XYZ file of C-alpha atoms in Angstrom:
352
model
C 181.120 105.726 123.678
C 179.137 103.721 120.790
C 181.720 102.119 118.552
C 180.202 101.018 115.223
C 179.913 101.449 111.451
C 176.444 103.210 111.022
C 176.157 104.307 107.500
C 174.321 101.192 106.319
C 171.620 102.834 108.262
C 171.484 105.475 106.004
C 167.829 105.157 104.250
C 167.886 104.531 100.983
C 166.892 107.565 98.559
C 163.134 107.371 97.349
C 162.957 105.649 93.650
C 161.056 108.042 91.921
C 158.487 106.847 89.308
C 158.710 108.556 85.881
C 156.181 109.835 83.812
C 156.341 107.092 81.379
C 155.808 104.350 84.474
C 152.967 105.911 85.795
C 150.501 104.692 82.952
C 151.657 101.119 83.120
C 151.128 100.957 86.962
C 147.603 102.501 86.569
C 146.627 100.009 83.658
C 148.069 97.651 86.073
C 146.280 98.469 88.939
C 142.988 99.034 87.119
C 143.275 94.943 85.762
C 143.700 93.499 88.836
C 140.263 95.365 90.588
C 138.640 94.016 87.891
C 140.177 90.170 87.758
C 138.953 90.309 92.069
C 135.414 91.790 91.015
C 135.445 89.046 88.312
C 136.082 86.712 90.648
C 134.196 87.434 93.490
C 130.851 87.762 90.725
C 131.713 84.464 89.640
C 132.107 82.962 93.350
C 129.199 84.651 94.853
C 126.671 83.634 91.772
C 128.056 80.065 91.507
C 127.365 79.749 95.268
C 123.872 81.461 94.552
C 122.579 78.723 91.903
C 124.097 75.762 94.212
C 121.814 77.066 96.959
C 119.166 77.942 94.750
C 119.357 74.330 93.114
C 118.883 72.926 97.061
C 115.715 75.019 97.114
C 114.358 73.745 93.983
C 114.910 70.433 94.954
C 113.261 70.883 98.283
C 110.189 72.171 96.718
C 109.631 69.940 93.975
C 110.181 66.594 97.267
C 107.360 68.809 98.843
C 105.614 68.454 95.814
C 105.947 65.422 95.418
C 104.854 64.584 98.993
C 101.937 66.826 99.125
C 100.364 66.591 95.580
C 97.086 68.442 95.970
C 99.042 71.407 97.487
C 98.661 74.447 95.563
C 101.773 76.093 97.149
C 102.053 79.044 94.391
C 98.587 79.994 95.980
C 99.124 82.202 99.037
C 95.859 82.210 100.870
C 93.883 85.824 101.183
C 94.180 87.268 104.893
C 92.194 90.403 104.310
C 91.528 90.839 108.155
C 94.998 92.045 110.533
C 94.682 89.139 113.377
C 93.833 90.871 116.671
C 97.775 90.969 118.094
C 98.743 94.051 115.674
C 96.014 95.718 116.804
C 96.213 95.139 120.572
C 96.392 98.324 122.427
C 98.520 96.587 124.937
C 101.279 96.998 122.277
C 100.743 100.934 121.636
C 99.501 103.147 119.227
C 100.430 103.189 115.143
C 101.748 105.847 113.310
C 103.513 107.019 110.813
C 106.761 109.334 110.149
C 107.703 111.171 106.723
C 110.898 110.786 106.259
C 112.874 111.310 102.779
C 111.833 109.082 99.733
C 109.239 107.055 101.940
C 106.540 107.280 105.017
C 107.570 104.829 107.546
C 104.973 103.316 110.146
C 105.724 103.001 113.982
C 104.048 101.582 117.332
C 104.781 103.783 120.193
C 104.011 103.421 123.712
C 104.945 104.940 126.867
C 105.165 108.787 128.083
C 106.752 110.850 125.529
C 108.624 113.115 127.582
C 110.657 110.546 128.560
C 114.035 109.553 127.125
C 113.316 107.936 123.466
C 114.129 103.756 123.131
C 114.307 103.679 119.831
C 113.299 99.370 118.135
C 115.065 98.490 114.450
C 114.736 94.646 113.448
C 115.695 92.482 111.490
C 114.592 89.898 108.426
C 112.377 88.543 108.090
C 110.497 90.303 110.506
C 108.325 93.539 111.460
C 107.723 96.094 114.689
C 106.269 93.063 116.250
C 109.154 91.407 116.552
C 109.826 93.505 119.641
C 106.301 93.102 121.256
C 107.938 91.854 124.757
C 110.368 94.510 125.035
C 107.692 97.498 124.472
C 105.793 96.386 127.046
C 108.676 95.797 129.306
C 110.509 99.162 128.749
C 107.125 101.443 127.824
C 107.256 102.028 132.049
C 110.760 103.773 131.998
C 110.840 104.643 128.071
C 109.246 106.151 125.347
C 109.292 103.408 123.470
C 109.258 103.273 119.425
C 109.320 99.948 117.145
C 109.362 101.148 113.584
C 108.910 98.832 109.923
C 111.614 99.295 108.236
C 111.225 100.812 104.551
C 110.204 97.879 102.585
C 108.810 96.084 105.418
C 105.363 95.606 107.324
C 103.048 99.256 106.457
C 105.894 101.279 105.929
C 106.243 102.709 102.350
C 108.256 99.896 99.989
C 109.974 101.635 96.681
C 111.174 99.312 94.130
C 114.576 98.549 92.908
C 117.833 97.692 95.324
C 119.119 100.877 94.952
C 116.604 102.508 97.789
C 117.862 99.543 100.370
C 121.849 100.844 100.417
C 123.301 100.727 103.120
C 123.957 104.276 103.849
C 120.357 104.814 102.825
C 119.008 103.016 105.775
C 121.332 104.699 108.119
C 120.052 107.945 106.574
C 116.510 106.752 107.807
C 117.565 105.990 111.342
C 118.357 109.496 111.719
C 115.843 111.172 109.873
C 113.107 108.877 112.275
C 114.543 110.313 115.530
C 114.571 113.769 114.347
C 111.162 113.097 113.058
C 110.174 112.212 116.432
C 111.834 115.153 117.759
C 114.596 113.906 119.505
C 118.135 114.819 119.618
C 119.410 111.482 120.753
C 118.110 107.485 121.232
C 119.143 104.267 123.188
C 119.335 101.947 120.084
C 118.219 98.536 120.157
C 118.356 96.659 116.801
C 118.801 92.954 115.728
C 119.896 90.829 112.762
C 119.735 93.034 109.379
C 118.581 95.677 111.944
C 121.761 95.094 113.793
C 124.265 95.492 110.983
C 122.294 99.251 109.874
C 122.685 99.537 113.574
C 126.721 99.545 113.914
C 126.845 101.470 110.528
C 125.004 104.060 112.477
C 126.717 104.018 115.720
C 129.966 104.779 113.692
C 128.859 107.461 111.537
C 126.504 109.418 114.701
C 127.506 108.228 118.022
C 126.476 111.457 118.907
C 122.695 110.601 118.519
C 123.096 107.964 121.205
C 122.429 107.422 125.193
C 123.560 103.895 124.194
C 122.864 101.133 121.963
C 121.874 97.013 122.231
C 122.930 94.850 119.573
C 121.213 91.568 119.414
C 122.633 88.472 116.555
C 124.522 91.134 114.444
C 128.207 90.854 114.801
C 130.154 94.234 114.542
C 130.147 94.629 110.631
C 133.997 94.130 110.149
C 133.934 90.868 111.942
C 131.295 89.975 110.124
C 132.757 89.121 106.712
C 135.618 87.827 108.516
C 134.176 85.269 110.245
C 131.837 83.943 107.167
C 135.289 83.554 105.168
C 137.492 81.847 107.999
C 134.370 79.541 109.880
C 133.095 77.126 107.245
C 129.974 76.300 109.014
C 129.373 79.991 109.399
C 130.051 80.487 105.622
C 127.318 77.089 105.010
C 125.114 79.176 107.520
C 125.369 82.185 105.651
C 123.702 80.354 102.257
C 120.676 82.784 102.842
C 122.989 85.859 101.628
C 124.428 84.260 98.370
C 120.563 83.112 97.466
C 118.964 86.225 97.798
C 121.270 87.797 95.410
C 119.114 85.927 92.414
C 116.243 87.457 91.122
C 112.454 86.070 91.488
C 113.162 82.661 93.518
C 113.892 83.685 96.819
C 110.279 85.228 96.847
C 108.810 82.121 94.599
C 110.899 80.380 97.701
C 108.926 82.199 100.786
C 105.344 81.983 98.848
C 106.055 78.125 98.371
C 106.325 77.885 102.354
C 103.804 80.682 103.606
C 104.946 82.170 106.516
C 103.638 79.335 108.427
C 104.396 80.421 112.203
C 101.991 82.629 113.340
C 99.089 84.407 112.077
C 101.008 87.968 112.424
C 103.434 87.052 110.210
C 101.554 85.314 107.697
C 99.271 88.388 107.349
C 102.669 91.023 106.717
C 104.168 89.143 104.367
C 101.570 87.186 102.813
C 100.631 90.223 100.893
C 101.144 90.489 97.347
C 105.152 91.535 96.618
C 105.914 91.758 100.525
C 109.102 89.601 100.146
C 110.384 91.402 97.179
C 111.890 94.947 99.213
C 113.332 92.532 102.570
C 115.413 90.982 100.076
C 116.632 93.927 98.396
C 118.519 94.623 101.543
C 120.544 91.597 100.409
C 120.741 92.408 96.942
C 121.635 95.796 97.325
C 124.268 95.416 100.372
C 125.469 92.068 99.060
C 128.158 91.347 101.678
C 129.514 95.307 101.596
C 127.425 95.891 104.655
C 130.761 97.534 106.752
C 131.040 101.341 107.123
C 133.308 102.978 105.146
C 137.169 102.419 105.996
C 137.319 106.850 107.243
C 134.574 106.149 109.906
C 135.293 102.735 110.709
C 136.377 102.961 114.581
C 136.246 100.973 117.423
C 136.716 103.376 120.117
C 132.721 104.267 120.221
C 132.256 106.761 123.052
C 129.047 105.453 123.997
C 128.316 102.129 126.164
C 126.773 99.221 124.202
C 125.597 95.986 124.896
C 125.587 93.403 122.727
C 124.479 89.514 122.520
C 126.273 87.303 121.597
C 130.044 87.892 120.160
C 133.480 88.426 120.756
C 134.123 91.978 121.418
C 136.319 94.407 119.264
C 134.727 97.562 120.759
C 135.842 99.622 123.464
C 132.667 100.661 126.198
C 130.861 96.763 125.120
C 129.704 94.791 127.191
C 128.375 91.162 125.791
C 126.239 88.665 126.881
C 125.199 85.286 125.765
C 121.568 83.863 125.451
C 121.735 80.393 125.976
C 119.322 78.097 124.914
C 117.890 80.734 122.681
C 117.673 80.649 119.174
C 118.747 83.599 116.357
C 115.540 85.126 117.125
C 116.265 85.934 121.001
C 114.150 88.860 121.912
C 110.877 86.677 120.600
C 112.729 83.118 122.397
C 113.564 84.068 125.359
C 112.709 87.517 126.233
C 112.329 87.273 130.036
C 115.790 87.073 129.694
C 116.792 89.167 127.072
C 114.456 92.072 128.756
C 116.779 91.565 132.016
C 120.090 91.807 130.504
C 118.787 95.060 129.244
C 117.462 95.895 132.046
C 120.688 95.561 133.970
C 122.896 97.082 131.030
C 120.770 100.348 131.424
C 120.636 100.431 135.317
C 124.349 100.710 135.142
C 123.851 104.275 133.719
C 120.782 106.268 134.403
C 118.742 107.567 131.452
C 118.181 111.269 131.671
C 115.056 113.075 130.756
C 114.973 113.996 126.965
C 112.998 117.157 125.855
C 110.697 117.163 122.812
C 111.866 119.607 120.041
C 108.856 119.237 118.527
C 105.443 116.375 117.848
């Protein structure tokens, strides 16, 4: 027996909400999403000018130390350098998708299973130079520009670099190349349109590698919690101004190597890799309904903590944010090993 005095537990009968409530709570409701967009406007453009003022005052001490340089002058590089047109690399393309033509490298047999290259900013299908060559042997192996980017089409305005427009792209490029399905490998800006895709069509994936983009949920989370992540992250809050981050990357010229400085020391190349920023902002997570972390297909992912279920991760030490260019003999091998543990299987063309 169970002695005891058990109607407290009674629940409580629901409060309904009248008629006349109802307005009052919406008006409510409708004040406070605006005082939190007023707010975060207000943060995100206060942080943007105290960046933008550290710029300004790092160009004007270059200035200052190198008087005769005309910085606003990018010098003409009418010629490609002979890298981006090594055969070595593969042969150039390009795929129609919707709203733009996007240009590719490919290399290795195409009837065998597609490994499909997205990167990041600022950067081009070059980026991924070590791994085509590495992976052509066992892969049909695709490095695309991203729209905006390199010779793939660039429209204007933020509005054709949303989010969900990019992950529209990823699919429509491995239909285009008549595939069914791709092992994804993606890094940095590429990384984050990466695990928007992976949650909205897993089922267009053999599996994926993620390289220096943390799984987009995290992502915001760890910028607002790790202060020297947030002062890292001073890139994201600058870019949403208009004209000086590109005055910004003119003043310094691309001055690494000769591939680079030819891509984006063309007139306006700056201008559509920043829209990414400007039109993602920090809102780069998929939406809440296809947010999951139970992804049915294995990933691998360097470097982060791990939130995902079939994820393994790996660290690159030593290396810097740009790993696959840093160190790829070892990057190539943790791929390497991360696809030996399940065998590709032969994908069929649907069509050239």
């Amino acid at each position: 027996k169970v002695y005891g005095n058990f109607s407290s537990l009674k629940p409580e009968p629901k409060k309904l909400i009248s008629n006349e409530d109802r307005p009052i709570m919406s008006i409510g409701t409708t004040i406070m999403g605006l005082v939190q967009r007023i707010v975060a406007f207000l943060f995100i453009y206060s942080m943007a000018f105290f960046t933008a003022s550290l710029v300004l005052a790092r160009i004007i001490l270059s200035i200052f130390l190198h008087p005769t340089r005309m910085f606003w002058r990018v010098k003409p590089r009418p010629t490609a350098p002979e890298c981006l047109t090594d055969p070595v690399y593969g042969i150039h393309g390009y795929l129609p998708i919707e709203g733009v033509k996007i240009h590719y490298v490919e290399k290795g047999d195409r009837s065998k299973p597609l490994m499909l290259f997205i990167h990041g900013f600022p950067e081009f299908w070059y980026s991924w130079r070590h791994q085509i060559k590495e992976f052509s042997k066992d892969y049909w192996t695709v490095a695309v520009d991203m729209r905006g980017y390199g010779d793939s089409e660039k429209p204007e305005g933020p509005q054709n670099y949303k989010m969900k427009v990019l992950v529209n792209d990823i699919k429509e490029i491995i239909e285009s190349l008549g595939r069914e399905t791709c092992t994804l490998v993606a890094h940095d800006y590429g990384g984050a349109v990466a695990w928007n895709f992976i949650m909205t069509h897993p089922e267009m994936l053999d599996s994926y590698v993620i390289l220096d983009a943390p799984y987009s949920p995290s992502n915001l989370r760890v910028m607002t919690t790790n202060f020297l992540q947030f002062i890292r992250s001073w890139d994201v809050y600058f870019f949403q101004l208009p004209y000086l981050p590109e005055f910004m990357f003119i003043a310094y010229d691309m001055e690494d190597i000769q591939a680079y400085k030819y891509t984006f020391g063309k007139p306006g190349a700056f201008t559509p890799p920043i829209n990414y920023f400007r039109a993602n902002g920090f809102s780069i997570s998929p939406s809440k309904l296809s947010l999951k972390t139970d992804v049915p297909v294995s990933g691998l992912y360097m470097f982060a903590q791990t939130y995902i279920k079939n994820l393994q991760v790996k660290m690159i030490k030593g290396a810097s944010h740009f790993a696959q260019q840093d160190d790829p003999e070892k990057v190539n091998l943790f791929i390497r090993e991360f696809l030996r543990t399940k065998k590709p299987t032969t994908a069929t063309a649907t069509s050239t």
